[in-house]
Coordinates of C-alpha atoms in Angstrom, one line a residue:
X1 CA 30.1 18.2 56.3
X2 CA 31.0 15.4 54.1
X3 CA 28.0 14.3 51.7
X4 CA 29.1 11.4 49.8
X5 CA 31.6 8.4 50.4
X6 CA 35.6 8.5 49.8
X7 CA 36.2 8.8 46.6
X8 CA 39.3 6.9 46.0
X9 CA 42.0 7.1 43.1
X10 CA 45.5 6.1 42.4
X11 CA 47.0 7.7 45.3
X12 CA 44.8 10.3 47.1
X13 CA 41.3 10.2 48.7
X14 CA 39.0 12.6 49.0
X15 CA 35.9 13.9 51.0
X16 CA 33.4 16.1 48.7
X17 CA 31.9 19.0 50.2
X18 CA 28.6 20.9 49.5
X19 CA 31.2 24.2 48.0
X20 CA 32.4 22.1 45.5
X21 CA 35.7 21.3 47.3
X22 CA 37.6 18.6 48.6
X23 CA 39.1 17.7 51.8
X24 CA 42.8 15.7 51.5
X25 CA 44.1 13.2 54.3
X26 CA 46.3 16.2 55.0
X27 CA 43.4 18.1 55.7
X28 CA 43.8 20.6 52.8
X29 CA 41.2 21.5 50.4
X30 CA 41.6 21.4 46.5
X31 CA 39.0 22.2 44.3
X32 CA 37.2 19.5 42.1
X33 CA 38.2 19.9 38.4
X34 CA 34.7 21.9 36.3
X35 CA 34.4 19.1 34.2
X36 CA 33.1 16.9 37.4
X37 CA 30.7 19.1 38.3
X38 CA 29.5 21.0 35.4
X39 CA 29.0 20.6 31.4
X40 CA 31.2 22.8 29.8
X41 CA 28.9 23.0 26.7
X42 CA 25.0 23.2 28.1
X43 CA 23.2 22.4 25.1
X44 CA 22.0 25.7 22.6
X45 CA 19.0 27.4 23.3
X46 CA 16.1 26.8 21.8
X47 CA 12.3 28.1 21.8
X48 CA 10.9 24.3 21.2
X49 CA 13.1 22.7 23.7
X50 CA 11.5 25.4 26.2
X51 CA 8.1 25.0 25.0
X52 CA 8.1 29.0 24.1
X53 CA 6.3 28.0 20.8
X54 CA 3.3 29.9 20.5
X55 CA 0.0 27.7 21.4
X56 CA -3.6 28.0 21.8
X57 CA -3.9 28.0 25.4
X58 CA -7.3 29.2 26.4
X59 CA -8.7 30.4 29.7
X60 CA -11.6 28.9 30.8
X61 CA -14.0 32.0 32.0
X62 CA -17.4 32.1 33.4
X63 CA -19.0 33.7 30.2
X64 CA -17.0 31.0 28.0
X65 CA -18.3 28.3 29.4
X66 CA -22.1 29.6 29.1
X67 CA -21.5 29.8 25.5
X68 CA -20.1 26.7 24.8
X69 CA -23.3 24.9 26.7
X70 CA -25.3 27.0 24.9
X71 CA -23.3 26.7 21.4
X72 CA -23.7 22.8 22.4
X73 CA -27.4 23.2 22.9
X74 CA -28.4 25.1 19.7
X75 CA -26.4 23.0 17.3
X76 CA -28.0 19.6 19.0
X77 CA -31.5 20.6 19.6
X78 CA -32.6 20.6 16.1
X79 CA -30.6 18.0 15.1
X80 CA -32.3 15.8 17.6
X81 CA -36.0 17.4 16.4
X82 CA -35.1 16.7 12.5
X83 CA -33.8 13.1 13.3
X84 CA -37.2 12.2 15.5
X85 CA -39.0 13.2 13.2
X86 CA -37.7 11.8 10.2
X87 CA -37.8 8.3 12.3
X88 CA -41.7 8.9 12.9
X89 CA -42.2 9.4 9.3
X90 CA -40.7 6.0 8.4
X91 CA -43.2 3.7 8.0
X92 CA -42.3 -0.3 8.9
X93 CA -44.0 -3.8 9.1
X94 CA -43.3 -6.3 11.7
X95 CA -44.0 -10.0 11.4
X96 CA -42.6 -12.3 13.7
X97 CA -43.4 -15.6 11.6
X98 CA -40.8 -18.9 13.4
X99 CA -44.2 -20.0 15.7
X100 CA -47.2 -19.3 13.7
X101 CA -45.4 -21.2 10.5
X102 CA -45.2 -24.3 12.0
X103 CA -47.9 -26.6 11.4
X104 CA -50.1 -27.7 14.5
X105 CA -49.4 -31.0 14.2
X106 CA -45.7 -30.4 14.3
X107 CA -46.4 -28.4 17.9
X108 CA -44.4 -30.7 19.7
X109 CA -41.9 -32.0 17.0
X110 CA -40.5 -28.3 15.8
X111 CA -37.4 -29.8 15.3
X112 CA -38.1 -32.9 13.4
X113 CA -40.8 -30.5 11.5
X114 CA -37.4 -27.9 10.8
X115 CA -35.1 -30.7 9.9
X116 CA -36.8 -32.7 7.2
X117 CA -35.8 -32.8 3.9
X118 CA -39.2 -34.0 2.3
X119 CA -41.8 -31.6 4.1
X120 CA -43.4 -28.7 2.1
X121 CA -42.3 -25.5 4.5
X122 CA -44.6 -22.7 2.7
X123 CA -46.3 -20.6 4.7
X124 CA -48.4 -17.9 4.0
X125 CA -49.1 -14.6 6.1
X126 CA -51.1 -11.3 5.0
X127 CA -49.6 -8.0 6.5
X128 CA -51.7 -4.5 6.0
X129 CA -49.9 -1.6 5.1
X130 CA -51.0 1.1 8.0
X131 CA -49.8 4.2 5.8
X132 CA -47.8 5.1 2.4
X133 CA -44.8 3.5 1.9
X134 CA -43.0 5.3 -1.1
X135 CA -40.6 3.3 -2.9
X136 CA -38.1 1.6 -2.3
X137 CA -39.4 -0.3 0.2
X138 CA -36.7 -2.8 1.7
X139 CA -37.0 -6.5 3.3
X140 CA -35.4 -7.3 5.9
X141 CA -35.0 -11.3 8.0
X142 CA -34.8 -10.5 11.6
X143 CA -32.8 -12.6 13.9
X144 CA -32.8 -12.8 17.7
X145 CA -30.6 -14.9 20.0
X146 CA -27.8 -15.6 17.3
X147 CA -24.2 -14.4 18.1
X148 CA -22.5 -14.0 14.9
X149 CA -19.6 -12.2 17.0
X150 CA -18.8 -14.9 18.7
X151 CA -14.9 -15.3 17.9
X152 CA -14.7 -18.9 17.3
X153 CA -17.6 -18.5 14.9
X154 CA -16.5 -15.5 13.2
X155 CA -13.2 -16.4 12.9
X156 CA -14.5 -19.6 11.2
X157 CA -13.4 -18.7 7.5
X158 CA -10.6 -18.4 5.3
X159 CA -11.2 -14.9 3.9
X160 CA -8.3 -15.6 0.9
X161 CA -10.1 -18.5 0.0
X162 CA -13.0 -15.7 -0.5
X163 CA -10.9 -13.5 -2.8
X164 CA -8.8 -15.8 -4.9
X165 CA -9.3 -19.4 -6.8
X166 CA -5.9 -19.8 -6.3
X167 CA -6.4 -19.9 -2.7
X168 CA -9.5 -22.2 -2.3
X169 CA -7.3 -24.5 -0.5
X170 CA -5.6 -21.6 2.1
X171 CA -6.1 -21.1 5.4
X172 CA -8.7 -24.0 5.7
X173 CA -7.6 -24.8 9.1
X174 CA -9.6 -21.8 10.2
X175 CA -12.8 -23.2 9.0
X176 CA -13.3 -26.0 11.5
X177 CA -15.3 -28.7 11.0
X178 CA -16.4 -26.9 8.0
X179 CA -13.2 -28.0 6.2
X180 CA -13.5 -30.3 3.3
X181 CA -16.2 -33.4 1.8
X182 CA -13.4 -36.0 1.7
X183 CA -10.6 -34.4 -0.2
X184 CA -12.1 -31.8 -1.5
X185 CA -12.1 -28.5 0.2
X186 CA -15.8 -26.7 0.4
X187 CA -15.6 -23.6 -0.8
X188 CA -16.6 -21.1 1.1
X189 CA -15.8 -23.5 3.9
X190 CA -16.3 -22.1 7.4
X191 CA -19.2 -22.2 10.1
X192 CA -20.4 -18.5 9.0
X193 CA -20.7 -19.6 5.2
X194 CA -22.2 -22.8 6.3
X195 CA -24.7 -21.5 8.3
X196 CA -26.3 -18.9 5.8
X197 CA -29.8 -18.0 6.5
X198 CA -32.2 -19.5 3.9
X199 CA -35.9 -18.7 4.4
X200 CA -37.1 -17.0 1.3
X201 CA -40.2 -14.6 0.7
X202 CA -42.4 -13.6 -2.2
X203 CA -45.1 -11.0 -2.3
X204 CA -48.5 -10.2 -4.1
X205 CA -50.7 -8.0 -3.7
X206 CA -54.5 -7.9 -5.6
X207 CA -52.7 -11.4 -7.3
X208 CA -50.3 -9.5 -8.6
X209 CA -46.8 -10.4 -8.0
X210 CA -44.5 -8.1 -6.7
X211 CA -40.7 -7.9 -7.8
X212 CA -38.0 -8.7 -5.2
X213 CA -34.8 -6.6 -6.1
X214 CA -31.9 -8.0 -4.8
X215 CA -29.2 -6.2 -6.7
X216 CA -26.7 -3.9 -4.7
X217 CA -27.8 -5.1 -1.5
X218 CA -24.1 -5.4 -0.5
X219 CA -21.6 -3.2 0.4
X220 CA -19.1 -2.4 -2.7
X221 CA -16.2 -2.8 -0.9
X222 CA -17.4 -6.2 -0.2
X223 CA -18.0 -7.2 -3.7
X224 CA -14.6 -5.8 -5.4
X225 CA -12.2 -6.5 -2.4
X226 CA -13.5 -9.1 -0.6
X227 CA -14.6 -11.9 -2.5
X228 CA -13.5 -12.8 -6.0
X229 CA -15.0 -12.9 -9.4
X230 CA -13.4 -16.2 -10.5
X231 CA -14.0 -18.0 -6.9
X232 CA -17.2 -20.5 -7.4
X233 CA -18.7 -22.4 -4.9
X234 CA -18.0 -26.4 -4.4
X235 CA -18.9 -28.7 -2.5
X236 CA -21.6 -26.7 -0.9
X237 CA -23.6 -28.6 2.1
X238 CA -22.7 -31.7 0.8
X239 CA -21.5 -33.0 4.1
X240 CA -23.1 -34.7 6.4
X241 CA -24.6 -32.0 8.9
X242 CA -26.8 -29.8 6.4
X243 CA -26.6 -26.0 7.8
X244 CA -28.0 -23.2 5.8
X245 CA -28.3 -22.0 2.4
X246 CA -27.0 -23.8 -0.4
X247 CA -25.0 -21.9 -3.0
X248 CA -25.4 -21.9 -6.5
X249 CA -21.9 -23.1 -7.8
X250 CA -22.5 -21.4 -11.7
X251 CA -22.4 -17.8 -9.8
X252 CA -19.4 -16.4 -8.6
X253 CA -19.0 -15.5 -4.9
X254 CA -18.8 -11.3 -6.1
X255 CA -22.3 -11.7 -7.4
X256 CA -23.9 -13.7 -4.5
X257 CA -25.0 -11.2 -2.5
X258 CA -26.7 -13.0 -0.1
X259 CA -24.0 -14.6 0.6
X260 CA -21.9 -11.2 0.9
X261 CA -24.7 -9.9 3.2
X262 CA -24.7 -12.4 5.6
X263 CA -20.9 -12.9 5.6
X264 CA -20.4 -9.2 6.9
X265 CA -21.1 -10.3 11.3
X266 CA -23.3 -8.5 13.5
X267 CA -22.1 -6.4 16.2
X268 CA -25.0 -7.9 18.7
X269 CA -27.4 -10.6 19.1
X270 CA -30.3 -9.5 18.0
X271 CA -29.8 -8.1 14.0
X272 CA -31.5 -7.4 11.0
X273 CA -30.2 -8.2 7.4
X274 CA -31.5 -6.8 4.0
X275 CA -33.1 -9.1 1.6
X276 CA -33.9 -7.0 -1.1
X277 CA -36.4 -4.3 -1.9
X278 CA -39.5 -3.7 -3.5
X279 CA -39.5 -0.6 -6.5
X280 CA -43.1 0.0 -6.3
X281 CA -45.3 2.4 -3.9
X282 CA -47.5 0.5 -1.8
X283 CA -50.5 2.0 -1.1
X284 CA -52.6 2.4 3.0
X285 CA -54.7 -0.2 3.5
X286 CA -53.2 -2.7 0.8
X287 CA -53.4 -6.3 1.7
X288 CA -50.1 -8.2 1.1
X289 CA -49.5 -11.5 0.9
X290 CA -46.2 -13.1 1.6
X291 CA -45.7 -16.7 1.1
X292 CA -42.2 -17.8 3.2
X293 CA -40.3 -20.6 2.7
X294 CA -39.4 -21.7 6.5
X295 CA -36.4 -23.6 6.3
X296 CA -34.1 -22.1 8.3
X297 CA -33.4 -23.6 11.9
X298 CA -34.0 -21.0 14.8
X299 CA -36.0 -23.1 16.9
X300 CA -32.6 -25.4 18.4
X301 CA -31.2 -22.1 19.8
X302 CA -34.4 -20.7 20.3
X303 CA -34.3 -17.9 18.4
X304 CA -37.2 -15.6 16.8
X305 CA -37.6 -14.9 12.9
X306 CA -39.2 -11.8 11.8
X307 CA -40.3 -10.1 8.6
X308 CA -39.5 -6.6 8.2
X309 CA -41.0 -4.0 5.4
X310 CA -39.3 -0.8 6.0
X311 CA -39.0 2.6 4.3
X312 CA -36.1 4.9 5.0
X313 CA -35.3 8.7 5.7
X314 CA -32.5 10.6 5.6
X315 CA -31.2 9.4 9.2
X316 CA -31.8 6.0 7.8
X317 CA -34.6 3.5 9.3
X318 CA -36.9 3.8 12.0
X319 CA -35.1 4.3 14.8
X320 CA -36.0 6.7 18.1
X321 CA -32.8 6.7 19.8
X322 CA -30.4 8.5 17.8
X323 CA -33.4 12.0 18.1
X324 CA -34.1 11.5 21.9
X325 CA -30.5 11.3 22.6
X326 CA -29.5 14.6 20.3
X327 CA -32.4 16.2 22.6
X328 CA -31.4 15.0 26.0
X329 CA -27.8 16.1 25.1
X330 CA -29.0 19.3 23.9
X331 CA -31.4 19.8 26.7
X332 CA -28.8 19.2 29.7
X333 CA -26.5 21.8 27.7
X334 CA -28.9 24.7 27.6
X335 CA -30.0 24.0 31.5
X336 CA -26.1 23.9 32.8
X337 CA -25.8 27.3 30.6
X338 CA -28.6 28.6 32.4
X339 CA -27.6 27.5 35.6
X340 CA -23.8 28.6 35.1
X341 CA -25.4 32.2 34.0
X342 CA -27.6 32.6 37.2
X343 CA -24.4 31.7 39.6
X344 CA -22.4 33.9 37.6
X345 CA -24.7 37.1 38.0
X346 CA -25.9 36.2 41.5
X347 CA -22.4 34.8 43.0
X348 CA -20.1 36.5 41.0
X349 CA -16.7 35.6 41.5
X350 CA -13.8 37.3 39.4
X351 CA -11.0 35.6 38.2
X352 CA -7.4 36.6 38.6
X353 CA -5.0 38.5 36.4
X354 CA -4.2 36.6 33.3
X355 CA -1.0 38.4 33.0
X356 CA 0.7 36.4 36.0
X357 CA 0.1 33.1 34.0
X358 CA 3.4 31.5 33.0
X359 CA 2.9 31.4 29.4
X360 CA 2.1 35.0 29.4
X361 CA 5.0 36.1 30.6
X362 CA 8.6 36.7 28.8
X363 CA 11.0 33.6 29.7
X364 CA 14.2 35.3 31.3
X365 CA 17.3 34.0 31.6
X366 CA 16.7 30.5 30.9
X367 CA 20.7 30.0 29.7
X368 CA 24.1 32.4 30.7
X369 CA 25.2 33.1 27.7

């Protein structure tokens, strides 16, 4: 039975058979030279080619999977304790401050109240410390509602500007409107530099003032590779929409770290940054007094602005999630153990022999040698 169509050459056609022969007009057969049907060299043999390399290649028992779940459970279930209970011995402060800082007869002109040059913005609020706070105690300005990873707005910045004077004119077509004052470029230019959060706080406590650190509240990396030592601001909200903060332009971008706090974006709408920290204990009971400078404009997005006194424990800050999810992780493990262990001694059910596994058995004649 012929298989494929006439195969047609100088002077002779031919009909391939399935044996590897061919059928002439005359009605003869002649075999099909090797080289059309097989290699004459098959390629040398080798153990990686065949994937006879040895390998981990585990089976996955009854008993195995009990001890993994319950490997899974013992490593995570204390983790999860330690880490709830280091959050519940951090002690923190909470003072939402954007409604109760704005003067009552400003109750229906927030914005006109937020937006003027010329009106004194202090405002004072007294917090109690509920327990101990042992030193450092860090300050944090709490944002809600404000995107900073939106693209357009993170994106609005010329990051060699940041790094190099020779650059302050680079890449300013990525700032925006937040480009130049005339001729001059603004530097940093860019929506995120622009608007730079600029309420400020000071403490006391028993009238005595306490000391606001605000060195090494950036990341390192920030300050050597990011922005430059010999880059100075110019030109800083001088234009005609004033934003945020406004730099001081005798400091050099590496040491503003402010600046270098803000400019790093949060992941989701509702953040915390640090301000600084205070190097002194602070005793249960004390009265603080914080006097806040509210300048800076939530209220046209409608965001909230909140104070935040924090201490910190190994895990870091105050924060429940990271413990109860260790636990719930490590409880589900030790119930499927349990679970898996009670079908495996009540419904038993043996596995094969491992032996007739292909990788446990000796490849044979892969090649004719």
């Amino acid at each position: 039975m012929a298989m494929s169509p006439l195969l047609e050459d100088d002077t002779t056609l031919f009909d391939v058979n399935l044996d590897g022969t061919s059928t002439s007009e005359g009605g003869g057969y002649e075999p099909i030279p090797a080289s059309k049907t097989k290699s004459e060299k098959p390629p040398p043999y080798s153990r990686f080619t065949q994937q006879e390399l040895p390998a981990c290649k585990p089976i996955v028992t009854p008993k195995l999977v009990i001890a993994a779940f319950t490997l899974i459970g013992i490593v995570f279930f204390p983790i999860g304790i330690a880490a709830l209970s280091a959050s519940n011995k951090v002690v923190e402060i909470e003072e939402r401050y954007d409604r109760e800082c704005i003067p009552p007869i400003y109750s229906n002109r927030i914005l006109q109240y937020i937006q003027s040059v010329g009106t004194d913005k202090t405002c004072t609020r007294r917090l109690t410390v509920p327990k101990h706070m042992k030193s450092p105690v860090f300050i944090y300005y709490q944002l809600t509602d404000f995107y900073q990873n939106y693209r357009i707005y993170k994106s609005s910045r010329s990051d060699l500007q940041l790094k190099s004077k020779a650059d302050e004119s680079s890449e300013l077509e990525n700032c925006g409107p937040v480009q130049k004052v005339g001729d001059k470029p603004i530097v940093p230019c860019g929506l995120v530099a622009w608007s730079m959060f600029n309420d400020t706080y000071s403490f006391s406590v028993k009238g005595k003032a306490l000391i606001v650190n605000k060195m090494n509240i950036a990341w390192e990396s920030d300050k050597e590779g990011r922005f430059g030592s010999d880059v100075y601001p110019k030109n800083s909200q001088t234009g005609g929409v004033i934003g945020g903060a406004t730099l001081n332009s005798s400091i050099p971008l590496s040491e503003q770290e402010d600046l270098i706090v803000w400019m790093r974006p949060a992941a989701l709408r509702n953040f915390r940054k640090l301000y600084g920290r205070i190097d002194v204990d602070l005793e249960a009971n004390e009265e603080i007094k914080v006097e806040i400078k509210n300048n800076y404009n939530s209220y046209g997005y409608g965001g909230e602005k909140l104070l935040v006194l924090s201490t910190t424990s190994a895990f870091g800050g105050k924060n429940k999630f990271l413990g109860i999810a260790y636990l719930i992780v490590g409880g589900f493990s030790f119930l499927f153990a349990i679970v898996f262990a009670i079908i495996h001694r009540f419904k038993r059910r043996d596995i094969g022999d491992t032996a007739y596994l292909s990788w446990n058995r000796s490849p044979v004649g892969y090649y004719i040698k």
